[in-house]
GROMACS .gro file of C-alpha atoms in nm:
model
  150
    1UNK     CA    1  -1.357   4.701  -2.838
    2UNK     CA    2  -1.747   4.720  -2.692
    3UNK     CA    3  -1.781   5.037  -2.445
    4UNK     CA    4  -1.908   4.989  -2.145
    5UNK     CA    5  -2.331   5.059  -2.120
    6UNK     CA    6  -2.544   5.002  -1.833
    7UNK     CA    7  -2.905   4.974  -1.968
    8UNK     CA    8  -3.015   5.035  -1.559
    9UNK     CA    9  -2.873   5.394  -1.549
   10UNK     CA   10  -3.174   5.573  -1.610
   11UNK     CA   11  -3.356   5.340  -1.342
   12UNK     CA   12  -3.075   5.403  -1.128
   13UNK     CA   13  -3.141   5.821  -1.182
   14UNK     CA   14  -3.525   5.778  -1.146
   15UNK     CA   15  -3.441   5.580  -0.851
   16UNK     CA   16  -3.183   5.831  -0.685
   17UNK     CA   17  -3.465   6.101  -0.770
   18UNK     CA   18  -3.730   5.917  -0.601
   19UNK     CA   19  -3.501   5.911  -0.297
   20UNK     CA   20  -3.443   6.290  -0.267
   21UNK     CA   21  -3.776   6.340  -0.288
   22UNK     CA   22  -3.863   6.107   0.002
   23UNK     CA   23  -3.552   6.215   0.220
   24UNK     CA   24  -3.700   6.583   0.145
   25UNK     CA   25  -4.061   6.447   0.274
   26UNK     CA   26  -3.863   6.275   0.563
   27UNK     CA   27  -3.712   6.638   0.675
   28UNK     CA   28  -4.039   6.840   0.585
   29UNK     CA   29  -4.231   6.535   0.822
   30UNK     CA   30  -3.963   6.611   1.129
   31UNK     CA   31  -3.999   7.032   1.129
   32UNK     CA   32  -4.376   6.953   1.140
   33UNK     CA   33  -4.290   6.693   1.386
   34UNK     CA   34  -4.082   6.960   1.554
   35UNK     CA   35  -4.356   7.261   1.506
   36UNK     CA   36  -4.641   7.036   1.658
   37UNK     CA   37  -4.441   6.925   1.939
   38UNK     CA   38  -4.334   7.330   2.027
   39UNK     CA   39  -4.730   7.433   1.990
   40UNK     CA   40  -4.810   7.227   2.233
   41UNK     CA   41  -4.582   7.273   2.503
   42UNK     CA   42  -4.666   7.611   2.427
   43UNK     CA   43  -4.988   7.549   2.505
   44UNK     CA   44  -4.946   7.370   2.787
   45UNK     CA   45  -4.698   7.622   2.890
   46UNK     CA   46  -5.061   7.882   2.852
   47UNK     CA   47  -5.284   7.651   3.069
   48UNK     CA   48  -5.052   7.638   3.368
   49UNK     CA   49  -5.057   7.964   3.373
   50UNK     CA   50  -5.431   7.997   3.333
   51UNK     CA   51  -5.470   7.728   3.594
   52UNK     CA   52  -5.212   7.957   3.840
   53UNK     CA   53  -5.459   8.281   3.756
   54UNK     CA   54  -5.724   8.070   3.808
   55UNK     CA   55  -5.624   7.987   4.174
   56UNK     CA   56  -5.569   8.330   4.253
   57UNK     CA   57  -5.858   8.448   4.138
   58UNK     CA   58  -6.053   8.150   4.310
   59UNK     CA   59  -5.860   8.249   4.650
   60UNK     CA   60  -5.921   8.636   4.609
   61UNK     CA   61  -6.285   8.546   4.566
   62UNK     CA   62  -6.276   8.750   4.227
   63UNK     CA   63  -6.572   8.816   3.991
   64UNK     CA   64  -6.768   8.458   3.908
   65UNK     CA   65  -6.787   8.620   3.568
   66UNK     CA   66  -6.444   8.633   3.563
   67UNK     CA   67  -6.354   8.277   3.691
   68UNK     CA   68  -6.636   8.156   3.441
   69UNK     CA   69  -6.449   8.352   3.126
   70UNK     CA   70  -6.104   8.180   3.266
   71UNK     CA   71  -6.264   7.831   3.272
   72UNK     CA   72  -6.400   7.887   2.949
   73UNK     CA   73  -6.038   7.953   2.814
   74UNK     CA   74  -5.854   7.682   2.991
   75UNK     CA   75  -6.113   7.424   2.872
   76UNK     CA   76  -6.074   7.590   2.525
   77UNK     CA   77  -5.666   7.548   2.547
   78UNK     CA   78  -5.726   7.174   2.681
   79UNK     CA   79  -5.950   7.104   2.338
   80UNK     CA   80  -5.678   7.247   2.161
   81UNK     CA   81  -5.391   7.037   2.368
   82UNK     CA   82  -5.640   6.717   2.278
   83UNK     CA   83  -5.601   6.803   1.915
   84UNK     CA   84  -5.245   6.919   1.848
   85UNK     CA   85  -5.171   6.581   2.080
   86UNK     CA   86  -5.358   6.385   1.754
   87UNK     CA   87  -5.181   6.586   1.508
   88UNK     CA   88  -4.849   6.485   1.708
   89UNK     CA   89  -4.965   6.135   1.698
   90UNK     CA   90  -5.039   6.106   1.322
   91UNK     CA   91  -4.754   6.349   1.240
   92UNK     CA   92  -4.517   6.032   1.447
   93UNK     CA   93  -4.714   5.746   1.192
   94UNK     CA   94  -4.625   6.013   0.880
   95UNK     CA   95  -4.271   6.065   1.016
   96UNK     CA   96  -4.266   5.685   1.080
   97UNK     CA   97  -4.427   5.601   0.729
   98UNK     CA   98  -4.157   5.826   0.595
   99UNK     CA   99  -3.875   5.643   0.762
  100UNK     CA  100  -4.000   5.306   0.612
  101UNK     CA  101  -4.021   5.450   0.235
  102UNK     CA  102  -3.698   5.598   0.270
  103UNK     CA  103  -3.554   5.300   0.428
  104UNK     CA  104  -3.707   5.090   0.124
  105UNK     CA  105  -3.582   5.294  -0.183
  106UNK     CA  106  -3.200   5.333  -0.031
  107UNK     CA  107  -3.217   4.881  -0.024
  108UNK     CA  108  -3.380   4.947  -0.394
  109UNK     CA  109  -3.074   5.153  -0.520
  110UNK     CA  110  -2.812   4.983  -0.326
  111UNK     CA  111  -2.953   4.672  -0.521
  112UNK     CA  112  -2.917   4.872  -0.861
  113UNK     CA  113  -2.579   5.020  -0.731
  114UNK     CA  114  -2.442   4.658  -0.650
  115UNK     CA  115  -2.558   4.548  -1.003
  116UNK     CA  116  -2.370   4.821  -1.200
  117UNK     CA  117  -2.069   4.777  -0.961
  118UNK     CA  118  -2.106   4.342  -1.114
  119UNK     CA  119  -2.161   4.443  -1.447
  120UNK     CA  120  -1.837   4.721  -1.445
  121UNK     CA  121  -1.606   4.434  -1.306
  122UNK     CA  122  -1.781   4.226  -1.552
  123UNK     CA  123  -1.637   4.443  -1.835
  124UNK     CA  124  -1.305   4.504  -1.688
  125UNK     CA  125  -1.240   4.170  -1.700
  126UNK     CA  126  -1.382   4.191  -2.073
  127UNK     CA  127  -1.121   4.457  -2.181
  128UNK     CA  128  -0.810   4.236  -1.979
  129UNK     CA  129  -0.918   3.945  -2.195
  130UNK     CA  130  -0.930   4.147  -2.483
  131UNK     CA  131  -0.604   4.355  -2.422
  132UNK     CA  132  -0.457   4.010  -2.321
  133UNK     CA  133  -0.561   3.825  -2.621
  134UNK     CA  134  -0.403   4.112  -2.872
  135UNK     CA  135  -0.130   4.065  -2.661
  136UNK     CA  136  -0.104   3.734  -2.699
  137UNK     CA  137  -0.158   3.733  -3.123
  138UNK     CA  138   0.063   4.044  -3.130
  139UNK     CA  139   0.338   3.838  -2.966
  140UNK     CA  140   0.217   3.500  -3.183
  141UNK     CA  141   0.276   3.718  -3.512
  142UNK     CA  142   0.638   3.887  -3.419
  143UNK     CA  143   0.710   3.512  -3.306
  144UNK     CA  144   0.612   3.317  -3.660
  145UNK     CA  145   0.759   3.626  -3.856
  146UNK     CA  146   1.071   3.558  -3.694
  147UNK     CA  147   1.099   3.927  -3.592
  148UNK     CA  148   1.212   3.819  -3.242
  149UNK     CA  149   1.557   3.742  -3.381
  150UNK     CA  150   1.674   4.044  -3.452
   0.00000   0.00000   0.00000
């Protein structure tokens, strides 16, 4: 009797590879998802409280050296708010990217899966016809040697 061989397996192993590696890229594309996000409220968190010194300074009618040097660091953290808002964008269209890709290699290997679940049933019912039919001639040859008698 013919074991059972799936010719797809090593597909099916390049396949499940391929899909670690992009559910690792997934999880690598959230923390810097994640990391971006916490810079900039840290950030933001740094101009309030430049804008808050700022006010005070304005209202104690400090040094205009002073207020100048605190401008020139809030509008220096607002460049850097501008940018690590892009790098949140584009990090979202990588995470999203990400998302798709993964989503399309878990339909590939469900598609491969399904296959070698069709072609395992398909050989089940192989070996029951086969186990059947030496059932059946087993049974056939007692029957014409007259074995059955006794």
């Amino acid at each position: 009797m013919r074991k059972f061989k799936y010719r797809l397996q090593g597909l099916e192993d390049i396949k499940g590879m391929e899909l670690d590696a992009l559910r690792q890229a997934y999880a690598a594309a959230q923390r810097e998802l994640r990391r971006c996000e916490q810079e900039l409220l840290n950030l933001r968190a740094a101009l309030d409280y430049t804008y808050s010194e700022l006010m005070e300074l304005r209202i104690a009618q400090a040094d205009p050296l002073i207020l100048l040097s605190l401008e020139s660091y809030a509008a220096a953290l607002r460049e850097q708010i501008r940018a690590v808002s892009q790098r949140i964008a584009d990090q979202r269209a990588s995470l999203q990217e990400a998302r798709d890709k993964l989503a399309q290699k878990r339909k590939e290997k469900k598609v491969l899966e399904k296959y070698r679940e069709r072609k395992l049933a398909d050989y089940r019912q192989y070996v029951e016809r086969e186990t059947q039919k030496e059932l059946d001639e087993t049974a056939a040859s007692i029957h014409l040697r007259g074995d059955h008698l006794g």
